[in-house]
Coordinates of C-alpha atoms in Angstrom, one line a residue:
M1 CA 86.3 81.7 91.8
E2 CA 90.0 80.9 91.6
A3 CA 92.0 82.7 88.7
R4 CA 92.8 79.5 87.3
T5 CA 89.2 78.3 87.1
A6 CA 88.2 81.7 85.4
W7 CA 90.9 81.3 82.6
V8 CA 89.7 77.6 82.0
L9 CA 86.0 78.9 81.5
L10 CA 87.4 81.8 79.2
L11 CA 89.2 79.1 77.1
L12 CA 86.2 76.9 77.1
S13 CA 83.9 79.6 76.0
A14 CA 86.3 80.5 73.2
C15 CA 85.9 76.9 71.9
S16 CA 82.1 76.7 72.5
G17 CA 81.3 80.1 71.0
Q18 CA 79.9 81.4 74.5
K19 CA 81.3 84.8 75.3
L20 CA 82.3 84.9 78.8
H21 CA 85.0 87.6 78.4
A22 CA 84.9 90.6 75.9
V23 CA 87.8 90.5 73.4
T24 CA 90.2 93.3 74.6
P25 CA 90.4 96.0 71.9
I26 CA 93.7 98.0 71.5
E27 CA 93.3 101.7 71.7
T28 CA 94.7 103.9 68.8
P29 CA 96.7 106.4 70.2
D30 CA 96.5 110.2 69.5
G31 CA 98.9 110.6 66.5
A32 CA 100.7 113.6 68.3
L33 CA 101.5 111.4 71.2
A34 CA 102.5 108.3 69.2
Q35 CA 105.2 109.7 66.8
G36 CA 108.1 109.6 69.3
H37 CA 111.5 108.2 68.8
F38 CA 111.6 104.7 70.3
Q39 CA 109.6 101.8 68.8
M40 CA 107.4 100.4 71.7
E41 CA 104.6 97.8 71.9
R42 CA 100.9 98.9 71.3
L43 CA 99.4 97.2 74.4
S44 CA 95.9 96.7 75.7
R45 CA 94.7 98.2 78.9
G46 CA 95.9 95.1 80.9
V47 CA 92.9 95.4 83.5
V48 CA 93.2 92.9 86.3
A49 CA 90.5 92.5 89.1
I50 CA 91.1 90.3 92.1
E51 CA 88.9 89.4 95.1
V52 CA 90.4 90.6 98.3
E53 CA 89.1 91.1 102.0
G54 CA 86.2 93.5 101.9
G55 CA 85.9 93.9 98.1
V56 CA 87.8 93.9 94.9
Y57 CA 91.1 95.4 93.8
V58 CA 91.3 96.6 90.2
G59 CA 94.4 97.8 88.4
W60 CA 95.1 98.9 84.9
R61 CA 97.7 100.4 82.5
M62 CA 98.4 104.1 81.7
F63 CA 100.1 104.0 78.3
G64 CA 103.3 106.1 77.8
Y65 CA 101.9 108.4 75.2
E66 CA 98.9 109.4 77.3
Y67 CA 101.1 110.1 80.3
A68 CA 101.0 114.1 80.7
P69 CA 103.3 115.2 83.6
E70 CA 102.8 118.9 82.5
N71 CA 99.1 118.5 82.7
P72 CA 98.2 115.6 84.8
G73 CA 94.5 116.7 85.4
N74 CA 93.9 116.2 81.6
V75 CA 94.0 112.4 81.8
A76 CA 91.6 110.3 84.0
Y77 CA 90.1 106.9 83.9
A78 CA 86.4 105.9 84.1
L79 CA 86.0 102.6 85.8
Y80 CA 82.9 100.4 85.1
R81 CA 81.6 97.4 87.0
N82 CA 79.3 95.2 84.9
G83 CA 78.7 97.8 82.4
N84 CA 77.8 100.5 84.9
W85 CA 79.9 103.5 85.7
L86 CA 81.6 102.9 89.0
A87 CA 84.2 106.0 89.4
T88 CA 86.5 108.2 87.6
V89 CA 89.9 107.9 88.9
T90 CA 92.3 110.9 88.7
D91 CA 95.0 110.2 91.1
S92 CA 96.4 106.5 90.2
T93 CA 95.6 103.5 88.1
N94 CA 94.2 101.2 90.6
Y95 CA 91.0 101.2 92.7
F96 CA 89.5 99.2 95.8
D97 CA 85.8 98.5 95.2
P98 CA 84.0 97.6 98.5
A99 CA 81.1 96.5 96.8
G100 CA 82.8 94.2 94.2
Q101 CA 82.1 90.7 94.1
A102 CA 83.5 87.4 92.7
T103 CA 81.0 87.5 89.8
S104 CA 81.8 91.2 88.9
A105 CA 83.4 92.2 85.7
Y106 CA 85.5 95.4 85.3
S107 CA 86.5 97.5 82.3
V108 CA 88.3 101.0 82.0
R109 CA 88.1 103.8 79.5
A110 CA 90.7 106.6 79.3
V111 CA 89.2 110.1 79.7
I112 CA 91.6 112.6 78.0
G113 CA 90.6 116.3 77.8
G114 CA 87.2 115.3 79.0
V115 CA 86.6 112.8 76.1
E116 CA 86.0 109.2 77.1
G117 CA 87.9 106.7 75.0
V118 CA 87.5 103.1 73.9
D119 CA 86.3 100.5 76.5
S120 CA 89.0 98.1 77.5
G121 CA 86.7 95.0 77.7
N122 CA 85.4 93.2 80.7
A123 CA 87.9 91.6 83.1
P124 CA 86.7 88.8 85.2
V125 CA 87.5 88.7 89.0
W126 CA 90.5 86.4 90.0
G127 CA 89.8 84.6 93.2
D128 CA 93.5 84.7 94.1
N129 CA 96.3 87.1 93.3
Y130 CA 97.9 84.7 90.9
L131 CA 97.1 83.4 87.5
R132 CA 97.8 79.5 86.9
I133 CA 99.2 79.0 83.4
P134 CA 99.3 75.3 82.6
L135 CA 102.4 74.0 80.9
D136 CA 103.4 71.0 78.5
I137 CA 106.4 69.4 80.1
P138 CA 108.8 68.0 77.6
P139 CA 109.3 64.1 77.9
A140 CA 112.4 62.9 80.0
G141 CA 115.4 61.7 78.2
V142 CA 118.6 59.7 78.6
T143 CA 122.1 60.9 77.4
P144 CA 124.0 58.2 75.6
A145 CA 126.7 56.1 77.2
S146 CA 129.6 57.1 74.9
S147 CA 132.8 58.8 74.6
N148 CA 131.0 61.9 73.3
C149 CA 129.3 62.3 76.7
D150 CA 129.8 60.1 79.7
S151 CA 130.9 56.6 80.2
L152 CA 127.5 55.8 81.8
S153 CA 124.0 56.7 80.3
E154 CA 122.2 59.5 82.4
G155 CA 118.5 60.1 82.7
Y156 CA 117.1 63.6 83.0
T157 CA 113.8 65.5 83.3
Y158 CA 112.9 69.2 82.6
D159 CA 112.4 72.3 84.7
A160 CA 110.6 75.4 83.5
N161 CA 113.5 77.8 83.7
D162 CA 114.0 81.4 82.5
G163 CA 111.1 83.4 80.5
S164 CA 110.7 86.3 78.4
V165 CA 107.5 88.1 76.9
G166 CA 106.4 89.6 73.9
D167 CA 103.2 90.2 72.0
L168 CA 103.6 87.4 69.6
D169 CA 100.0 87.7 67.9
A170 CA 99.3 91.5 68.0
D171 CA 96.5 91.3 70.3
G172 CA 97.9 93.7 73.0
E173 CA 98.6 91.1 75.4
Y174 CA 101.9 89.4 76.3
E175 CA 102.6 85.9 75.5
I176 CA 105.4 83.9 77.5
V177 CA 108.4 82.4 75.9
L178 CA 109.7 79.8 78.5
K179 CA 113.1 78.0 78.2
W180 CA 112.9 74.5 79.3
Q181 CA 116.2 73.3 81.0
P182 CA 117.1 69.6 81.5
S183 CA 118.2 68.5 85.0
N184 CA 121.6 67.7 83.6
A185 CA 122.3 71.2 82.6
K186 CA 125.8 72.3 83.0
E187 CA 127.7 75.3 84.1
I188 CA 130.7 76.5 82.2
G189 CA 133.7 74.7 83.1
V190 CA 131.6 71.4 83.8
S191 CA 132.0 68.6 81.4
G192 CA 129.4 66.3 80.2
C193 CA 126.6 66.1 77.9
T194 CA 123.1 67.6 78.5
G195 CA 119.6 67.0 77.4
N196 CA 118.1 69.3 74.4
V197 CA 117.0 72.8 75.2
Y198 CA 113.3 73.8 74.3
L199 CA 111.6 77.0 73.8
D200 CA 107.9 77.1 74.1
A201 CA 105.5 79.9 73.6
Y202 CA 102.3 80.2 75.8
K203 CA 99.3 82.4 75.8
L204 CA 98.3 83.5 79.4
D205 CA 95.5 80.9 79.4
G206 CA 97.9 78.1 79.1
R207 CA 97.5 77.5 75.1
K208 CA 100.9 76.5 73.7
L209 CA 101.5 78.1 70.5
W210 CA 104.6 76.2 69.4
R211 CA 107.8 74.4 70.6
I212 CA 111.4 75.0 69.3
D213 CA 113.9 72.2 69.7
L214 CA 117.6 73.6 69.8
G215 CA 119.0 70.0 69.3
V216 CA 122.0 68.2 70.6
N217 CA 124.5 71.0 69.5
I218 CA 123.3 73.6 71.7
R219 CA 124.5 72.9 75.4
A220 CA 122.1 73.5 78.2
G221 CA 123.1 75.9 80.9
A222 CA 122.7 79.5 82.2
Q223 CA 125.5 80.7 80.2
Y224 CA 124.6 79.2 76.7
T225 CA 121.1 79.9 75.5
Q226 CA 120.1 83.5 75.6
F227 CA 116.8 83.9 73.6
L228 CA 115.4 87.4 72.8
V229 CA 111.7 88.3 72.4
Y230 CA 110.5 91.6 70.7
D231 CA 108.9 93.2 67.7
L232 CA 112.1 93.6 65.8
D233 CA 110.6 94.8 62.5
G234 CA 107.7 96.9 63.7
D235 CA 104.9 94.8 62.3
G236 CA 103.1 94.6 65.7
Q237 CA 104.1 91.0 66.2
A238 CA 107.2 89.9 68.2
E239 CA 109.9 87.7 67.1
V240 CA 112.1 85.2 68.7
A241 CA 115.9 85.2 68.2
C242 CA 118.6 82.8 69.6
K243 CA 121.7 80.9 68.7
T244 CA 121.2 77.7 66.9
A245 CA 123.1 74.9 65.3
P246 CA 122.5 71.8 63.1
G247 CA 119.7 69.8 64.6
T248 CA 117.7 72.6 65.7
K249 CA 114.0 72.2 64.8
D250 CA 111.7 75.2 64.5
G251 CA 108.1 75.6 65.8
T252 CA 106.6 73.7 62.9
G253 CA 108.9 70.7 63.7
A254 CA 111.2 71.2 60.6
F255 CA 115.0 71.3 60.7
L256 CA 116.4 74.7 60.0
R257 CA 116.7 75.3 56.1
K258 CA 117.5 78.8 55.3
G259 CA 121.0 80.3 54.6
P260 CA 123.9 78.4 55.8
A261 CA 121.6 75.8 57.4
A262 CA 120.2 74.8 54.1
A263 CA 123.1 72.4 53.5
D264 CA 124.3 71.4 56.9
D265 CA 124.1 67.7 58.4
D266 CA 121.2 67.7 60.9
G267 CA 122.3 64.4 62.2
A268 CA 125.8 65.5 63.2
D269 CA 126.9 65.3 66.7
Y270 CA 129.7 67.8 67.4
R271 CA 130.0 67.2 71.1
S272 CA 133.1 65.0 70.7
L273 CA 135.2 66.5 68.0
A274 CA 137.2 68.9 70.2
G275 CA 138.3 66.2 72.6
V276 CA 136.4 67.6 75.6
T277 CA 133.6 65.4 76.9
G278 CA 130.1 67.1 76.3
Y279 CA 131.4 70.4 75.1
V280 CA 130.3 71.6 71.7
L281 CA 133.4 73.4 70.4
D282 CA 133.2 72.5 66.8
G283 CA 130.6 72.7 64.1
P284 CA 128.5 75.3 62.6
E285 CA 127.0 78.1 64.8
Y286 CA 124.0 80.1 63.7
L287 CA 121.6 83.0 64.6
T288 CA 118.0 82.4 63.8
V289 CA 115.0 84.5 64.0
F290 CA 111.7 82.8 64.4
S291 CA 108.2 83.9 64.0
G292 CA 106.6 84.6 67.3
T293 CA 103.2 83.5 66.0
T294 CA 104.1 80.0 64.7
G295 CA 107.8 79.5 65.8
A296 CA 108.7 79.0 62.1
E297 CA 112.3 79.8 61.0
L298 CA 112.3 83.3 59.3
A299 CA 116.0 83.7 58.7
T300 CA 119.3 82.1 59.7
V301 CA 122.8 83.4 59.3
D302 CA 126.2 82.3 60.6
F303 CA 126.8 83.4 64.2
D304 CA 129.4 86.2 64.4
V305 CA 131.8 86.2 66.2
P306 CA 132.9 82.5 65.6
R307 CA 134.7 80.4 68.1
G308 CA 138.1 80.3 66.5
D309 CA 140.8 79.2 68.8
P310 CA 139.1 78.7 72.3
A311 CA 142.3 79.8 74.1
S312 CA 141.8 83.2 72.3
W313 CA 139.0 83.6 74.8
G314 CA 141.1 83.3 78.0
D315 CA 141.6 79.6 78.7
D316 CA 142.0 76.5 76.5
S317 CA 139.2 74.3 78.3
G318 CA 136.4 75.6 76.3
D319 CA 134.9 77.5 79.4
R320 CA 135.1 81.2 78.4
V321 CA 134.5 80.8 74.6
D322 CA 131.0 79.5 75.4
M323 CA 129.9 82.3 77.5
F324 CA 126.9 84.1 75.9
R325 CA 124.8 87.3 76.7
A326 CA 122.3 88.9 74.6
S327 CA 119.7 91.9 74.7
V328 CA 117.4 93.8 72.5
G329 CA 118.4 97.5 72.2
F330 CA 117.9 100.7 70.6
V331 CA 121.4 101.3 69.3
G332 CA 123.1 103.4 66.5
D333 CA 121.8 101.5 63.5
L334 CA 122.0 104.2 60.5
G335 CA 125.7 104.5 60.1
P336 CA 128.5 106.8 61.2
G337 CA 127.3 110.2 62.0
Q338 CA 123.6 109.3 61.5
K339 CA 121.0 109.8 64.2
A340 CA 119.7 106.4 65.5
S341 CA 116.3 105.2 64.0
G342 CA 114.8 104.3 67.4
R343 CA 114.1 100.7 66.1
P344 CA 115.0 97.7 67.8
S345 CA 118.3 95.7 67.1
L346 CA 119.6 92.4 68.5
L347 CA 122.7 92.5 70.7
L348 CA 124.7 89.2 71.0
A349 CA 128.0 89.0 73.2
R350 CA 130.4 86.4 73.4
G351 CA 133.3 85.9 76.2
G352 CA 133.8 88.5 78.7
L353 CA 136.2 87.1 81.4
G354 CA 139.0 87.6 78.7
R355 CA 138.4 88.5 75.1
T356 CA 134.9 90.1 74.7
A357 CA 133.0 90.4 71.4
L358 CA 129.7 92.1 70.7
T359 CA 127.7 92.3 67.6
A360 CA 124.4 94.2 66.7
W361 CA 121.8 93.0 64.1
N362 CA 118.8 94.5 62.5
W363 CA 115.8 92.3 61.4
R364 CA 114.2 94.5 58.8
D365 CA 112.1 93.7 55.6
G366 CA 112.8 90.0 55.8
Q367 CA 116.6 90.6 56.2
L368 CA 118.8 89.7 59.1
V369 CA 121.7 92.2 58.8
E370 CA 124.8 92.7 60.9
I371 CA 125.3 96.7 61.5
W372 CA 128.3 96.7 63.6
R373 CA 130.8 94.6 65.5
V374 CA 133.3 95.3 68.4
D375 CA 135.9 92.6 69.5
S376 CA 138.6 93.3 72.2
D377 CA 141.9 91.4 72.0
A378 CA 143.0 90.1 75.4
G379 CA 145.0 92.6 77.3
T380 CA 143.1 95.7 76.2
A381 CA 141.3 97.9 78.6
Y382 CA 137.9 96.4 77.6
A383 CA 138.9 92.6 77.8
G384 CA 137.9 90.8 81.0
Q385 CA 135.6 93.6 82.2
A386 CA 132.2 91.8 81.8
T387 CA 129.8 90.7 84.2
H388 CA 127.6 87.4 83.5
S389 CA 124.8 89.8 82.4
L390 CA 124.1 92.6 80.0
M391 CA 122.2 95.9 80.3
V392 CA 121.5 98.7 77.9
A393 CA 120.7 102.4 78.6
D394 CA 121.0 105.7 77.0
V395 CA 123.8 107.0 79.0
D396 CA 124.5 110.2 77.0
G397 CA 121.1 111.2 75.8
D398 CA 121.7 110.9 72.1
G399 CA 118.6 108.7 71.5
A400 CA 120.5 105.5 71.3
Q401 CA 121.3 102.9 73.9
E402 CA 124.7 101.9 75.1
I403 CA 125.7 98.6 76.3
L404 CA 126.7 98.1 79.7
F405 CA 128.8 95.0 80.4
G406 CA 129.6 95.7 84.0
S407 CA 133.0 97.2 84.2
S408 CA 132.8 98.8 80.7
T409 CA 130.5 100.7 78.5
I410 CA 130.4 100.1 74.9
D411 CA 129.0 103.1 72.8
S412 CA 125.6 102.9 70.8
D413 CA 127.7 102.7 67.4
G414 CA 129.8 99.8 68.7
T415 CA 132.8 101.8 69.6
P416 CA 134.3 101.2 73.0
K417 CA 133.4 104.1 75.3
C418 CA 135.1 103.4 78.7
A419 CA 136.0 101.0 81.4
T420 CA 136.7 101.0 85.0
G421 CA 139.6 98.6 84.9
L422 CA 138.0 96.9 88.0
G423 CA 137.5 93.7 86.0
H424 CA 134.8 90.8 85.8
G425 CA 131.8 91.1 88.2
N426 CA 128.5 89.4 88.8
A427 CA 125.6 91.4 89.9
L428 CA 124.7 94.4 87.7
H429 CA 122.3 97.3 88.1
V430 CA 121.9 100.3 85.8
G431 CA 119.7 103.2 86.6
D432 CA 119.5 106.6 88.3
L433 CA 121.1 105.4 91.6
V434 CA 122.8 108.5 92.8
L435 CA 120.2 111.4 92.6
A436 CA 122.8 113.9 93.5
R437 CA 124.7 113.3 90.3
P438 CA 123.5 113.7 86.7
G439 CA 122.9 110.9 84.6
L440 CA 122.9 107.2 85.2
E441 CA 125.1 105.0 87.5
V442 CA 126.3 101.3 87.3
F443 CA 126.5 99.0 90.4
V444 CA 128.7 95.8 89.9
T445 CA 129.8 93.2 92.5
H446 CA 133.1 91.7 92.1
D447 CA 134.2 88.1 92.9
D448 CA 137.8 88.7 93.2
A449 CA 138.6 88.8 96.9
T450 CA 141.7 90.7 96.6
G451 CA 139.7 93.8 95.1
P452 CA 136.7 95.8 96.3
P453 CA 133.5 93.7 96.7
F454 CA 131.5 96.4 94.5
D455 CA 131.7 99.6 93.0
V456 CA 129.4 102.4 91.8
H457 CA 130.4 104.2 88.6
D458 CA 129.2 106.7 86.2
A459 CA 127.6 104.9 83.2
N460 CA 128.7 107.5 80.7
T461 CA 132.5 108.0 81.9
C462 CA 133.0 105.0 83.9
E463 CA 134.5 107.3 86.7
V464 CA 134.3 105.2 89.9
T465 CA 132.3 107.2 92.7
F466 CA 132.2 104.6 95.3
T467 CA 133.8 101.2 96.3
G468 CA 133.2 98.8 99.2
P469 CA 136.1 98.0 101.6
I470 CA 138.4 95.2 100.6
I471 CA 137.3 91.9 102.3
P472 CA 139.0 88.5 102.3
R473 CA 135.8 86.8 100.7
T474 CA 133.9 86.9 97.4
T475 CA 131.0 88.7 96.6
T476 CA 128.5 87.1 94.2
Q477 CA 125.3 88.8 94.8
G478 CA 124.3 92.2 95.7
I479 CA 121.3 94.6 95.1
C480 CA 121.2 98.4 94.5
D481 CA 118.0 100.3 94.4
D482 CA 115.8 102.6 96.5
I483 CA 114.6 99.9 99.1
S484 CA 114.6 102.1 102.2
P485 CA 113.6 105.7 103.2
T486 CA 116.7 106.1 105.3
S487 CA 118.5 107.8 102.4
E488 CA 118.2 109.5 99.1
G489 CA 118.7 107.4 95.9
A490 CA 119.5 103.7 95.9
E491 CA 120.9 101.6 99.0
I492 CA 123.2 98.8 98.7
M493 CA 123.1 95.4 100.3
L494 CA 125.6 92.4 99.7
N495 CA 125.7 88.8 100.4
S496 CA 129.2 88.9 101.7
L497 CA 128.7 91.7 104.2
G498 CA 126.0 92.8 106.7
G499 CA 124.7 96.3 107.0
M500 CA 123.5 98.7 104.4
A501 CA 125.1 101.6 102.5
S502 CA 123.9 104.3 100.0
A503 CA 124.8 104.2 96.5
A504 CA 126.3 107.8 97.1
G505 CA 128.8 106.1 99.5
E506 CA 127.1 106.8 103.0
V507 CA 127.2 103.9 105.5
L508 CA 123.6 103.7 106.8
D509 CA 123.3 100.6 109.1
T510 CA 126.2 98.4 110.2
T511 CA 124.1 95.9 112.0
I512 CA 121.2 94.9 109.6
T513 CA 121.4 91.4 108.1
P514 CA 120.2 91.4 104.4
P515 CA 117.0 89.1 104.1
S516 CA 118.1 88.5 100.4
T517 CA 120.4 90.1 97.8
N518 CA 119.2 88.2 94.7
F519 CA 116.4 90.2 93.0
L520 CA 114.0 93.2 93.3
V521 CA 110.5 94.0 92.5
Y522 CA 108.1 96.8 92.8
W523 CA 105.2 95.3 94.8
D524 CA 103.5 97.2 97.8
A525 CA 101.9 100.6 98.0
D526 CA 105.0 102.8 98.5
E527 CA 107.5 103.9 96.0
S528 CA 110.5 101.9 97.5
R529 CA 111.5 98.7 95.8
E530 CA 111.2 95.2 97.4
L531 CA 113.6 92.3 97.7
E532 CA 112.5 89.0 95.8
S533 CA 114.3 85.8 96.4
G534 CA 113.2 82.1 96.2
T535 CA 109.6 82.4 96.2
A536 CA 109.1 85.4 98.5
V537 CA 108.7 89.2 98.5
T538 CA 110.1 90.9 101.5
K539 CA 110.9 94.5 102.8
Y540 CA 114.6 95.1 103.4
T541 CA 113.7 94.8 107.1
G542 CA 112.7 91.1 106.5
E543 CA 108.8 91.6 106.7
V544 CA 107.3 89.2 104.2
L545 CA 104.8 90.7 101.7
Q546 CA 104.1 87.8 99.5
S547 CA 105.1 84.2 99.4
C548 CA 104.3 81.1 97.4
P549 CA 105.1 77.8 99.3
D550 CA 103.7 75.8 96.5
C551 CA 106.2 77.5 94.1
A552 CA 109.9 76.9 93.2
S553 CA 112.8 79.1 92.1
N554 CA 115.3 78.6 89.5
N555 CA 119.1 78.6 88.8
G556 CA 120.4 77.1 91.9
N557 CA 121.3 79.4 94.8
K558 CA 120.6 82.4 92.6
A559 CA 117.1 81.5 93.4
T560 CA 115.7 83.7 90.6
P561 CA 112.0 83.7 89.2
V562 CA 110.9 82.8 85.7
L563 CA 110.6 86.4 85.1
T564 CA 109.7 89.8 86.9
A565 CA 108.2 92.7 84.8
D566 CA 105.3 95.0 84.5
L567 CA 103.0 92.5 82.7
L568 CA 99.5 93.5 83.8
G569 CA 97.6 96.3 85.9
D570 CA 99.3 99.3 87.0
W571 CA 103.1 100.3 86.8
R572 CA 104.1 97.8 89.5
E573 CA 105.7 94.4 88.6
E574 CA 104.3 90.9 88.4
I575 CA 106.4 87.8 89.4
I576 CA 106.1 84.6 87.5
W577 CA 107.4 81.5 89.5
R578 CA 107.0 77.8 88.5
E579 CA 105.4 75.0 90.4
P580 CA 107.9 72.4 91.7
S581 CA 106.1 69.8 89.4
N582 CA 106.5 72.1 86.5
A583 CA 102.9 71.5 85.5
A584 CA 102.3 75.3 85.5
L585 CA 103.5 78.7 86.0
R586 CA 102.1 81.1 88.5
L587 CA 101.9 84.8 87.6
Y588 CA 101.5 86.9 90.9
T589 CA 100.3 90.5 91.0
T590 CA 100.0 93.0 93.8
T591 CA 96.7 94.0 95.3
A592 CA 98.0 96.8 97.4
V593 CA 96.3 100.2 96.5
T594 CA 98.8 102.9 95.6
S595 CA 98.3 106.5 95.1
R596 CA 101.4 106.8 92.8
R597 CA 100.3 107.2 89.1
L598 CA 102.8 106.2 86.5
F599 CA 102.8 105.0 83.0
T600 CA 103.3 101.3 82.5
L601 CA 107.1 100.7 82.8
M602 CA 107.1 98.5 79.7
H603 CA 106.8 102.0 77.8
D604 CA 110.0 103.2 79.2
P605 CA 112.6 102.0 76.7
Q606 CA 115.4 101.4 79.1
Y607 CA 113.2 99.3 81.5
R608 CA 111.6 97.4 78.5
M609 CA 115.1 96.5 77.0
Q610 CA 116.3 95.5 80.3
V611 CA 113.4 93.2 80.6
S612 CA 114.4 91.5 77.3
A613 CA 118.0 90.9 78.9
Q614 CA 116.6 89.5 82.0
Q615 CA 117.0 85.8 81.0
T616 CA 120.4 86.2 80.0
G617 CA 123.3 84.6 82.1
S618 CA 122.9 85.4 85.6
N619 CA 119.5 87.0 85.6
Q620 CA 119.2 90.6 86.9
P621 CA 116.4 92.8 87.6
P622 CA 115.4 95.6 85.2
H623 CA 115.7 99.4 86.1
P624 CA 113.8 102.4 84.6
S625 CA 115.5 105.2 83.1
F626 CA 114.3 107.4 86.0
H627 CA 114.3 107.3 89.7
I628 CA 111.3 105.5 91.6
G629 CA 111.5 105.9 95.2
N630 CA 111.3 108.3 98.2
G631 CA 110.8 111.9 97.2
M632 CA 110.8 111.1 93.4
A633 CA 110.0 113.7 90.8
A634 CA 107.5 113.0 88.2
P635 CA 109.4 111.5 85.1
A636 CA 109.2 113.1 81.7
R637 CA 106.8 111.7 79.2
P638 CA 108.6 108.8 77.2
D639 CA 109.7 109.6 73.7
I640 CA 107.9 106.6 72.0
Q641 CA 105.9 105.6 69.2
V642 CA 103.9 102.3 69.2
R643 CA 103.3 99.9 66.2

């Protein structure tokens, strides 16, 4: 039975009352292990079973609060097939069952200190290693023939674009929030009107929960709409937040009506008021938090920082003023001198190539409150130091996360921390990249052909530890992670240069041609990370591990997936690609049995927050707070609580 058929049967059974799949319970963690600092999601076991040659592959989650590196023998997992005990697994969170069949069903129970816990509920066997998630494609449209837009009308259709995930309904399973991008979306610096941007929410069986229409006053393109998904107030249900404007309709179909949106003109079209065709450089700008369950508007406030004079952002064309980035982060939220609460905040950035501004917001007790703001003036050390993406990480170990713009670091309380002075960049990776150095490092590619093509610097001090040779061409893409056993720590590969270097500065290979330099994914049985580009997963040597000829990538030559993240099964990542017709998404998962046992990466606060930012600007892969790769040490148990 193919995975898509299995899920159709599950949906039909829910409608008919026939139970073909047990409701997955959410385990209640031991109190001593669940009262940590960072507020994370309470997830189900995420059991996935897949028919493979010679049997069935089964994978499941280890929760962060049950991970015990100081006593690994205290935690095991009892695996059941069709309700009968099959094995007790002590060295991993996956299993190959040679006697498994397409009609089998699998469940898992944690065994902690010899005590068997709650059953996960039965997972059916997928016939393929992907889950097909049907989509509701928005209707095609036509931009008007007017001075607001273009002299001629233009028809457009929709592609499923970037995605993010959150537990929208508190059932312990992730739902997908998907951005629909019209075919006439624009890059910054390109005039012309666009179709409306939509945000949809889907269950993994394809049920659509709601659709938000952002309206004509939100321009479509990679740099404009950054949407955030996380449980911001700790009630167990994720919210969705993004920039909105007059004309935005929430998931119930109603225009925004709270705060400053209560008295606005939802029929206004602000695309022509500034005299630049198709740009939206006038009119109100809002920040709205929506219910993840219904898509209903929960709160709307004025977007801070406002546009002001577009020239103050570095040009007068409306280009740089409309560059946005966003992430969820665990920042300093209790005021000067106070320890951070460990609860999530919204982080919203504007600009970056010149003036750079960042605000942090809390959604607590039904109130959306700004907690701090940092704004550079052009010419300061922090202006012009950003990439087209944004990452967060606790770089100084104080229990709150800093904001990594690329060539600069903003402290968790909103004060500037440091900058390299190397300027604007493109690719951005933040993690434990150089094992011989303490703390975290940042890898940035630079597109100025007169400077170094990349640098590696200390995330806390911005001390530059390694730069590439100056070459007379632009570097737009690059990757940095442990992709090879040839050196300790991370390796670097660029789209502008052949060869491979270590993040510590050692030239490893001058002849190899990178098979891709766009994205990364944990996929096969070893601990090295693999390359992801287009609709394929490869080793750095070019060996193809997974491909989907019936899928399509996103965002032009960036060739990015809808999303990569640890969504199901063990600690390795899943990939979501779209079908070329946009009729469905495909969620692919690995079937390689690994002996490495780790807790789900979604319970690592750094990795989870970087997943929230993956959809922003030029999509970048998330990195955990600890090294995964050759010769890795067991990481510490994450300091988390679940809600």
